[in-house]
XYZ file of C-alpha atoms in Angstrom:
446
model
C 14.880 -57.461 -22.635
C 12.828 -60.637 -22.641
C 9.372 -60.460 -24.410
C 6.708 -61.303 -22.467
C 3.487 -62.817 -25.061
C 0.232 -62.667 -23.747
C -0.112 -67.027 -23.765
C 3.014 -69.184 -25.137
C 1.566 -72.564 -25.961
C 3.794 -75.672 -26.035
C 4.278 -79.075 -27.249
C 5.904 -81.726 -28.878
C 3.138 -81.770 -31.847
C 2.450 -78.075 -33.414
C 0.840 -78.454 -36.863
C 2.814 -75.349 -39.033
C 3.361 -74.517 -42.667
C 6.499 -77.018 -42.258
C 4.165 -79.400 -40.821
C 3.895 -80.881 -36.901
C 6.993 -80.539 -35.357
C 7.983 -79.798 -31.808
C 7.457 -76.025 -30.981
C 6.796 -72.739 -28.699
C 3.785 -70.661 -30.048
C 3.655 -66.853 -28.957
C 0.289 -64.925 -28.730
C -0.180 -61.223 -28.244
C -3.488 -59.123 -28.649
C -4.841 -62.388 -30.192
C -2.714 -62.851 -32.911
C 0.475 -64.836 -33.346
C 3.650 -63.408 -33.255
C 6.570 -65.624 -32.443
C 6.944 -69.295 -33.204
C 10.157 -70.961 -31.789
C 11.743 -74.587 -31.702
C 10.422 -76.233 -28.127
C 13.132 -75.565 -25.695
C 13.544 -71.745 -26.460
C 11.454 -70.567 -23.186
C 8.958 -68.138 -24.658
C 7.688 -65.990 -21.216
C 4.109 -66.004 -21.257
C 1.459 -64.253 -18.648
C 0.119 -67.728 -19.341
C 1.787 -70.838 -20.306
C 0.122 -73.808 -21.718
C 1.751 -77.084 -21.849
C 0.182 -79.845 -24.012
C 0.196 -83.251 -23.289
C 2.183 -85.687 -25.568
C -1.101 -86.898 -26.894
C -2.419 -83.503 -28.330
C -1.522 -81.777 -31.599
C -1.970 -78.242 -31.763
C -3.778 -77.592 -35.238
C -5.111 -74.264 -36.796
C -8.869 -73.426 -35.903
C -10.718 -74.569 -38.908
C -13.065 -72.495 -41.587
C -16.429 -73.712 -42.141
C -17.836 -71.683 -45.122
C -21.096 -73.797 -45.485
C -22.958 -73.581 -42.365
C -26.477 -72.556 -42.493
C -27.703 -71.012 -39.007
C -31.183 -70.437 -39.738
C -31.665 -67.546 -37.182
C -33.764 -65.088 -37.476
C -37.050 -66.822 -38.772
C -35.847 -70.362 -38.090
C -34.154 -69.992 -35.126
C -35.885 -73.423 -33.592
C -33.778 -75.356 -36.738
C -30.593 -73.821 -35.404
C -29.293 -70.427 -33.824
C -26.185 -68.424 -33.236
C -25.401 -69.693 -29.966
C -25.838 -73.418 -30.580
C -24.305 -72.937 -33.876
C -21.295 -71.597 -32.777
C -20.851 -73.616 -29.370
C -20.838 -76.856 -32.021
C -18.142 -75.088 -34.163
C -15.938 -74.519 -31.078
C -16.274 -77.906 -29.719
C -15.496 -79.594 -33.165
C -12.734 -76.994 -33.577
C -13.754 -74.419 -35.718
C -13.151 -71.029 -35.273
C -15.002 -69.508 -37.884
C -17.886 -70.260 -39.854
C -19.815 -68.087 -42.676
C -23.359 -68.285 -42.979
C -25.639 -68.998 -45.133
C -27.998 -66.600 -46.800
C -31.486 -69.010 -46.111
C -32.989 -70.711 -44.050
C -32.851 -67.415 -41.965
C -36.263 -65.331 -42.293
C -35.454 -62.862 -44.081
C -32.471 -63.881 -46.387
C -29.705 -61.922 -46.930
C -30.482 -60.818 -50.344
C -30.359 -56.988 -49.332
C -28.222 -54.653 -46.853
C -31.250 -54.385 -44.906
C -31.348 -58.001 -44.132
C -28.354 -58.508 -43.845
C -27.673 -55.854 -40.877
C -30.958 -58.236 -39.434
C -29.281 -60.936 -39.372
C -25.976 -59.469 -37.962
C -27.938 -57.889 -35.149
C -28.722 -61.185 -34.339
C -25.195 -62.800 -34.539
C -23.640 -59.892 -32.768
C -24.303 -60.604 -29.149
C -24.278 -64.799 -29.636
C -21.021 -65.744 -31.491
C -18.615 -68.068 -29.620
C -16.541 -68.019 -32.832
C -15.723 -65.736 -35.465
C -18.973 -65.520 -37.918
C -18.906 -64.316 -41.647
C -21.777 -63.730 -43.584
C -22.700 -64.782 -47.285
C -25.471 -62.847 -49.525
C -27.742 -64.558 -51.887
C -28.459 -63.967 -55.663
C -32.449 -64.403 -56.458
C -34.535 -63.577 -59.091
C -34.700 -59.611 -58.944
C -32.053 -58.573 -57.196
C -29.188 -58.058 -59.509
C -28.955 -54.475 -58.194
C -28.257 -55.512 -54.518
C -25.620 -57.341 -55.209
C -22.760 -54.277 -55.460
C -24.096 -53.304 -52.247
C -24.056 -56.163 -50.069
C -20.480 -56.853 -51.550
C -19.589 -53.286 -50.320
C -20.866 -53.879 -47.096
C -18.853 -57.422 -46.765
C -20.375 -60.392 -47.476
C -17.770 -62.959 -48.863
C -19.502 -63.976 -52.071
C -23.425 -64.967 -53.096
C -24.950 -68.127 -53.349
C -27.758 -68.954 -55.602
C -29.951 -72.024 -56.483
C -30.423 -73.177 -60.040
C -33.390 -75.536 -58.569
C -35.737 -75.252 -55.893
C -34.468 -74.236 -52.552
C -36.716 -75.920 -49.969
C -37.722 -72.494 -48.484
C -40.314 -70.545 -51.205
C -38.828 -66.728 -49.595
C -34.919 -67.958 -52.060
C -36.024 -69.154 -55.206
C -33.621 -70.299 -57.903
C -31.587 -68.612 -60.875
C -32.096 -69.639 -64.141
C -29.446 -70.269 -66.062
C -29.208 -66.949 -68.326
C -30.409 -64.960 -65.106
C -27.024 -66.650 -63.413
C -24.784 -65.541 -66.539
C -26.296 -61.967 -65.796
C -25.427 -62.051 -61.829
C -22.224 -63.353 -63.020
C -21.079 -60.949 -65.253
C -22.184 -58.155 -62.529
C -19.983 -60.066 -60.084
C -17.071 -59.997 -62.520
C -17.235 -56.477 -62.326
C -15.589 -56.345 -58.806
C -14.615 -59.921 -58.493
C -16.868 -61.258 -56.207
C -17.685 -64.981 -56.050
C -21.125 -67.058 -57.128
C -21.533 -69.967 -54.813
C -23.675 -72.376 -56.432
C -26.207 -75.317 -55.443
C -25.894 -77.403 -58.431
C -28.562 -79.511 -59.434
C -30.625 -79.160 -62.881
C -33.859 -78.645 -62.125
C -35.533 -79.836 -65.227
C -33.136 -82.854 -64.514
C -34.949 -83.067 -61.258
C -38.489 -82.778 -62.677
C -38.111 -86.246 -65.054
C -36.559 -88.111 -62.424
C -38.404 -90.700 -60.492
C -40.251 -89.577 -57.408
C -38.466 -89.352 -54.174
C -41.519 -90.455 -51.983
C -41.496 -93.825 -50.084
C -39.185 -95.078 -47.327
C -36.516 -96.777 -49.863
C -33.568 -95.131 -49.766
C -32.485 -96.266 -53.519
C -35.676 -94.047 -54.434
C -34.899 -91.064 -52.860
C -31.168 -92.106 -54.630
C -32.414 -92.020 -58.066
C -34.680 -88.648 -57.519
C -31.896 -87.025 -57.541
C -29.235 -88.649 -59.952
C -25.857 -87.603 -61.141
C -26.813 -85.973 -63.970
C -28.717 -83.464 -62.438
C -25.510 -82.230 -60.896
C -23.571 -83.112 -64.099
C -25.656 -80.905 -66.210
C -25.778 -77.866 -63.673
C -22.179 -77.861 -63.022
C -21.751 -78.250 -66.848
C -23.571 -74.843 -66.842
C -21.615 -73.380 -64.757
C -18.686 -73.846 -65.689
C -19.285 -72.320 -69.078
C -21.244 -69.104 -67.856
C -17.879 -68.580 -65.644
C -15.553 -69.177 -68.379
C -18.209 -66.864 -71.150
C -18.290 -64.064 -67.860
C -15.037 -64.270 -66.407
C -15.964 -64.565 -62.958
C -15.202 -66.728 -59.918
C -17.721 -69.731 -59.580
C -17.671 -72.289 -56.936
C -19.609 -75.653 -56.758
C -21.143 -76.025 -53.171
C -21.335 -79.833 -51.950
C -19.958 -82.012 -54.898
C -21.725 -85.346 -54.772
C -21.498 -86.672 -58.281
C -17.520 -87.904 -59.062
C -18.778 -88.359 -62.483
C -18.258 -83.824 -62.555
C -14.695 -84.684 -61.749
C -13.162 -84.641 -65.514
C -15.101 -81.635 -66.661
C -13.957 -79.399 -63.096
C -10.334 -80.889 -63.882
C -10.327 -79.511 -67.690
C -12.451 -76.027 -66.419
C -9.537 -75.131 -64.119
C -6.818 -76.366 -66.540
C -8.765 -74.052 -69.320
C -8.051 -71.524 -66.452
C -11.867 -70.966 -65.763
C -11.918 -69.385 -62.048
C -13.753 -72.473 -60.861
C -13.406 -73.774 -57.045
C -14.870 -77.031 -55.500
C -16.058 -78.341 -51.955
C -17.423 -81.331 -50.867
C -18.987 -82.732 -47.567
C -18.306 -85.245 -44.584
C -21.097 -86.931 -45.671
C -19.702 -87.753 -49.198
C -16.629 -88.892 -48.174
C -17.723 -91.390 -45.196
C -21.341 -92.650 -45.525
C -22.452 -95.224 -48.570
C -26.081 -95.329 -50.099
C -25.424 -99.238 -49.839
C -25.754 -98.869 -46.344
C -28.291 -96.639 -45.518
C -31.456 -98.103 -44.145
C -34.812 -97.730 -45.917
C -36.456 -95.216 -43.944
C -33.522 -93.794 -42.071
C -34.026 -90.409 -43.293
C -31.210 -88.734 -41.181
C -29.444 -89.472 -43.757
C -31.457 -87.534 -46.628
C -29.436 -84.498 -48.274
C -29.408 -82.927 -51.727
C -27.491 -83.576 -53.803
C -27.569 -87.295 -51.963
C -25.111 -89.769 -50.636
C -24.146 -91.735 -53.163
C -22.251 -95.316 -54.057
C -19.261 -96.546 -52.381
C -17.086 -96.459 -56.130
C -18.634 -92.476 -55.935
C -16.870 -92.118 -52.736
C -13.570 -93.578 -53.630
C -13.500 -91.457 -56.461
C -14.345 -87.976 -54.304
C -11.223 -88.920 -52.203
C -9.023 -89.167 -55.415
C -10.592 -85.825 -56.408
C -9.392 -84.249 -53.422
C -5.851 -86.169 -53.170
C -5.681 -84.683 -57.235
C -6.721 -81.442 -55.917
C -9.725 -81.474 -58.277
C -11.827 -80.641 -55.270
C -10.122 -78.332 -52.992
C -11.686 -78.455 -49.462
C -14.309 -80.104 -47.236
C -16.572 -78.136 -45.324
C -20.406 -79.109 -43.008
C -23.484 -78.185 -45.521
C -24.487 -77.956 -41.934
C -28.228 -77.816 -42.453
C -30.445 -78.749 -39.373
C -34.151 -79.119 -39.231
C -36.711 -79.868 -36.028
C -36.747 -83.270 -35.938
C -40.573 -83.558 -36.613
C -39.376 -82.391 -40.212
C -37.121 -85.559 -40.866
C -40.348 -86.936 -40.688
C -38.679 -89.918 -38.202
C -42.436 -91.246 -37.957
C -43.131 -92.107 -41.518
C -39.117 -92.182 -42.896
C -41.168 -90.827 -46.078
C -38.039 -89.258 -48.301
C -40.127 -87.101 -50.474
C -41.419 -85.559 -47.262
C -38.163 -85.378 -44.903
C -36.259 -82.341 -44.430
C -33.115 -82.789 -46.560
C -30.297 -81.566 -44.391
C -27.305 -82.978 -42.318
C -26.030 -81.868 -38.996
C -22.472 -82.186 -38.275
C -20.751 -79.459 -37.718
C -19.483 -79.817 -34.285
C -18.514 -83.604 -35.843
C -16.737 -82.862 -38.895
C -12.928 -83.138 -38.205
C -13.865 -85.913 -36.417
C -15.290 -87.598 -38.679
C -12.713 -86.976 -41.598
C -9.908 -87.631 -39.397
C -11.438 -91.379 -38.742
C -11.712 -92.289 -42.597
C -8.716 -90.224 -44.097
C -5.973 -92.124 -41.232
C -7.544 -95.748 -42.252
C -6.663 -94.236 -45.889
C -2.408 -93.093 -44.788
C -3.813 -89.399 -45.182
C -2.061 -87.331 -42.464
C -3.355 -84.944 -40.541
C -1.644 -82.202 -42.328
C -4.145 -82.999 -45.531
C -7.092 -83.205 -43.443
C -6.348 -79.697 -41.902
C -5.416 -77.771 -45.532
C -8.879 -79.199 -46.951
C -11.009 -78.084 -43.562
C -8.858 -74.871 -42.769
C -6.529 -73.082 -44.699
C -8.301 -74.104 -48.292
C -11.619 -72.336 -47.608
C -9.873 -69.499 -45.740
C -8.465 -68.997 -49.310
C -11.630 -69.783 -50.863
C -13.274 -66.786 -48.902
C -9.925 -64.454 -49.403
C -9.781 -64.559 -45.301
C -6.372 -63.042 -44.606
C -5.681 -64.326 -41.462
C -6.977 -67.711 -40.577
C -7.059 -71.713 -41.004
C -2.905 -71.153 -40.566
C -1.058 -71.974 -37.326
C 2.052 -69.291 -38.518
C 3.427 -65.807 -37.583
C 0.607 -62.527 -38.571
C -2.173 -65.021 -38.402
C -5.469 -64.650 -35.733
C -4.374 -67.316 -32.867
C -7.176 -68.922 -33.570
C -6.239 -72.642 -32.173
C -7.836 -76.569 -31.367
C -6.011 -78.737 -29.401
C -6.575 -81.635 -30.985
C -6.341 -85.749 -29.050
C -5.855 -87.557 -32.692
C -5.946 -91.212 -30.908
C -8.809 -90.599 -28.644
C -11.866 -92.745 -29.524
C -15.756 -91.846 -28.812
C -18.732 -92.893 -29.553
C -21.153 -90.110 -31.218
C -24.103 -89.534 -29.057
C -26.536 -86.722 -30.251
C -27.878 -85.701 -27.106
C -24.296 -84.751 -25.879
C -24.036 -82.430 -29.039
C -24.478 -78.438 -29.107
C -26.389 -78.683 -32.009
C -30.110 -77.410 -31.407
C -31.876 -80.737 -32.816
C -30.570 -83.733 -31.775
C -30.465 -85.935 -34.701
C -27.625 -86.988 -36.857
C -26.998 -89.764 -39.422
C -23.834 -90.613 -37.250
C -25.340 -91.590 -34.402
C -23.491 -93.890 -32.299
C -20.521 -94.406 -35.144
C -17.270 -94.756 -33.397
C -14.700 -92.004 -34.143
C -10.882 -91.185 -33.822
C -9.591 -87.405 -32.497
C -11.481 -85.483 -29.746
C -10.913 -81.518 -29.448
C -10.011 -80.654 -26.056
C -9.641 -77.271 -25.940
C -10.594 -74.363 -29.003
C -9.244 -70.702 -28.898
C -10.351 -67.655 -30.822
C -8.257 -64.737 -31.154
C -6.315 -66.339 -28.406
C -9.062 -66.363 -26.003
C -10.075 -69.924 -24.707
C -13.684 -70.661 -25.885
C -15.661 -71.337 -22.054
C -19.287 -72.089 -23.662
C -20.849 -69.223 -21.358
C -19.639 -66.089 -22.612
C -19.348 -65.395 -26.849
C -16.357 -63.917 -27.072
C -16.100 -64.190 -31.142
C -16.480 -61.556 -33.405
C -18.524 -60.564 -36.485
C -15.931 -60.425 -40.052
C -15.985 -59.007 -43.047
C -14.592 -59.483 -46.167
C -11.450 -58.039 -46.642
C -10.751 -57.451 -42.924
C -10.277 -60.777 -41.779
């Protein structure tokens, strides 16, 4: 008796464990279940057949994306979130525990702020809690209820309602994390670092620059590392600016520390040598940095020092980029581009040989394994059929206004780019940007 799947996708480029190679993919109650050498004739109810341009990659995992709704749902919001996700090919993202009013530092707010996801999600949407002064004791609970780890701050946040750990209060969150192996996600920048650096106000760029220098992250990540090795528990760097971080992370994991690394879009593709004075788009913390920085960032993730690339999606109104003035110290520090990010990585890593097999382990499957999700960022048999069909050759130009993102303002602006997603499913269900169709996860279920 022939098996009929639910949708059999085809074509001559299917991105597997084995790599792309010509193949049949079988879908049924939105996960996949058979995947057969192109020619075998999988039956669907609905057959798909890709054109010879399009590769058919895993959905992607963004696990930095920072939605901002409730409280700051004008920055950014479930819907426009997610729609950007789908249309850059992600198919899940987990959120970030600020800007959203209130943060998810308790079960209370965190069942807030999935009562606002619930009803908007176009794709899959995870949640992360936070670790603030105080609330030590929460942290069992929100784990229970399945958050995928905590983040903390060991500086200022930007937003007064998260402030930061210090260090000895993140060696006691630590060891209560180690306690049922959850993970401490951690923006790391030294804040008395911070304090002795030059100021960051003024339109020059190289100010802003040397506000925040290397060895703010150096020292913070320094810290750490050795509070996870003295505790035991799994630490991971958020957004990785400074290479110079590179030799300690390499000799942390050889030393067997539980240590994990990400770094951004932004990192890897725009130079501080050619950033306009006053073009504060571009400001983030920690900040873009030389072009030898970036070169070495790239060898950190070829090493596998660094193990994936995700958005730091982090959106602002545009009156708080402060476009007016382009007055650093005053701009929102915060880069939009998650509906862009594949995009953009695909354009620099092909000029550098990197195939698109790399690109897609560093944006999918690595921080699936970095949040212990079961069953995405793999195109292969028992995983969700969550899908991008994916033009690699096709060229556009980035124009913000076209973009699903709430604000319209990105440093990319008009920057010509290589590989447009045509088509994103979740759970085998074609995204259609009217109805949300994707689901809330939780740790351990996903």
């Amino acid at each position: 008796m022939t098996t009929e799947y639910d949708l059999v996708i085809r074509g001559r480029k299917v991105l597997t464990t084995a790599g792309i190679a010509p193949r049949e993919v079988g879908i049924v109650d939105g996960r996949i279940v058979a995947l057969e050498p192109l020619g075998n004739a999988l039956v669907g109810k609905e057959t798909i057949e890709l054109a010879d341009d399009e590769t058919l990659i895993p959905g992607l995992v963004d696990s930095h994306v920072h939605v901002n709704e409730p409280g700051r749902t004008e920055w950014e919001g479930f819907a426009s979130a997610t729609k950007a996700a789908a249309a850059g090919g992600v198919t899940t993202i987990i959120d970030m525990p600020l800007n959203s009013i209130p943060p998810t530092v308790t079960v209370d707010a965190l069942n807030v702020k999935r009562d606002s996801a619930r009803t908007q999600a176009f794709v899959d949407v995870g949640f992360w809690g936070g670790a603030i002064p105080g609330n030590t004791g929460d942290l069992r609970g929100l784990h229970d209820e399945g958050v995928f780890g905590f983040k903390c701050f060991l500086l200022h946040s930007g937003v007064d309602e998260f402030p930061p750990l210090e260090p000895d209060e993140l060696e006691k969150d630590m060891a209560e994390l180690s306690g049922f192996d959850g993970l401490m996600i951690v923006h790391a920048e030294d804040s008395r670092a911070i304090d002795r650096a030059p100021s960051p106000d003024g339109d020059e760029y190289e100010g802003f620059l040397h506000s925040r220098p290397r060895g703010a992250e150096n020292i913070a990540i320094a810290e750490v590392i050795e509070r996870a090795r003295w505790t035991g528990a799994r630490a991971h760097i958020l957004h990785l600016s400074s290479s110079d971080a590179l030799a300690m992370i390499a000799s942390a994991k050889r030393d067997g520390v539980k240590l994990t690394v990400e770094t951004c879009p932004h990192y890897l593709t725009l130079l501080a040598e050619e950033i306009p004075n006053g073009a504060t788009a571009f400001k983030c913390c920690p900040p873009i940095r030389e072009a030898s920085n970036r070169e070495l960032l790239w060898q950190g993730l070829e090493d596998g020092v660094i193990d994936c690339i995700v958005s730091d999606h982090s959106p602002s109104t545009v009156d708080l980029k402060d476009l007016e003035n382009g007055d650093f110290g005053v701009a929102w520090g915060g880069i939009s581009s998650l509906q862009l990010g594949l995009s953009i990585i695909w354009t620099e890593a092909r000029q550098r040989g990197i195939p698109l097999e790399r690109v897609v382990e560093w944006m999918g499957r690595k921080p699936a394994e970095l949040a212990r999700l079961q069953r995405k960022g793999t195109l292969a048999p028992g995983y969700d059929a969550d899908l991008a069909v994916f033009a690699a050759d096709e060229a556009f130009i980035v124009d913000a206004e076209k973009l699903h993102h709430k604000n319209h303002i990105t440093p990319y602006q008009g920057k010509a780019l290589s590989g447009v997603v045509r088509r994103t499913f979740v759970r085998g269900t074609e995204v259609d940007f009217n109805e949300p169709k994707g689901q809330l996860i939780r740790r351990g279920t996903a």
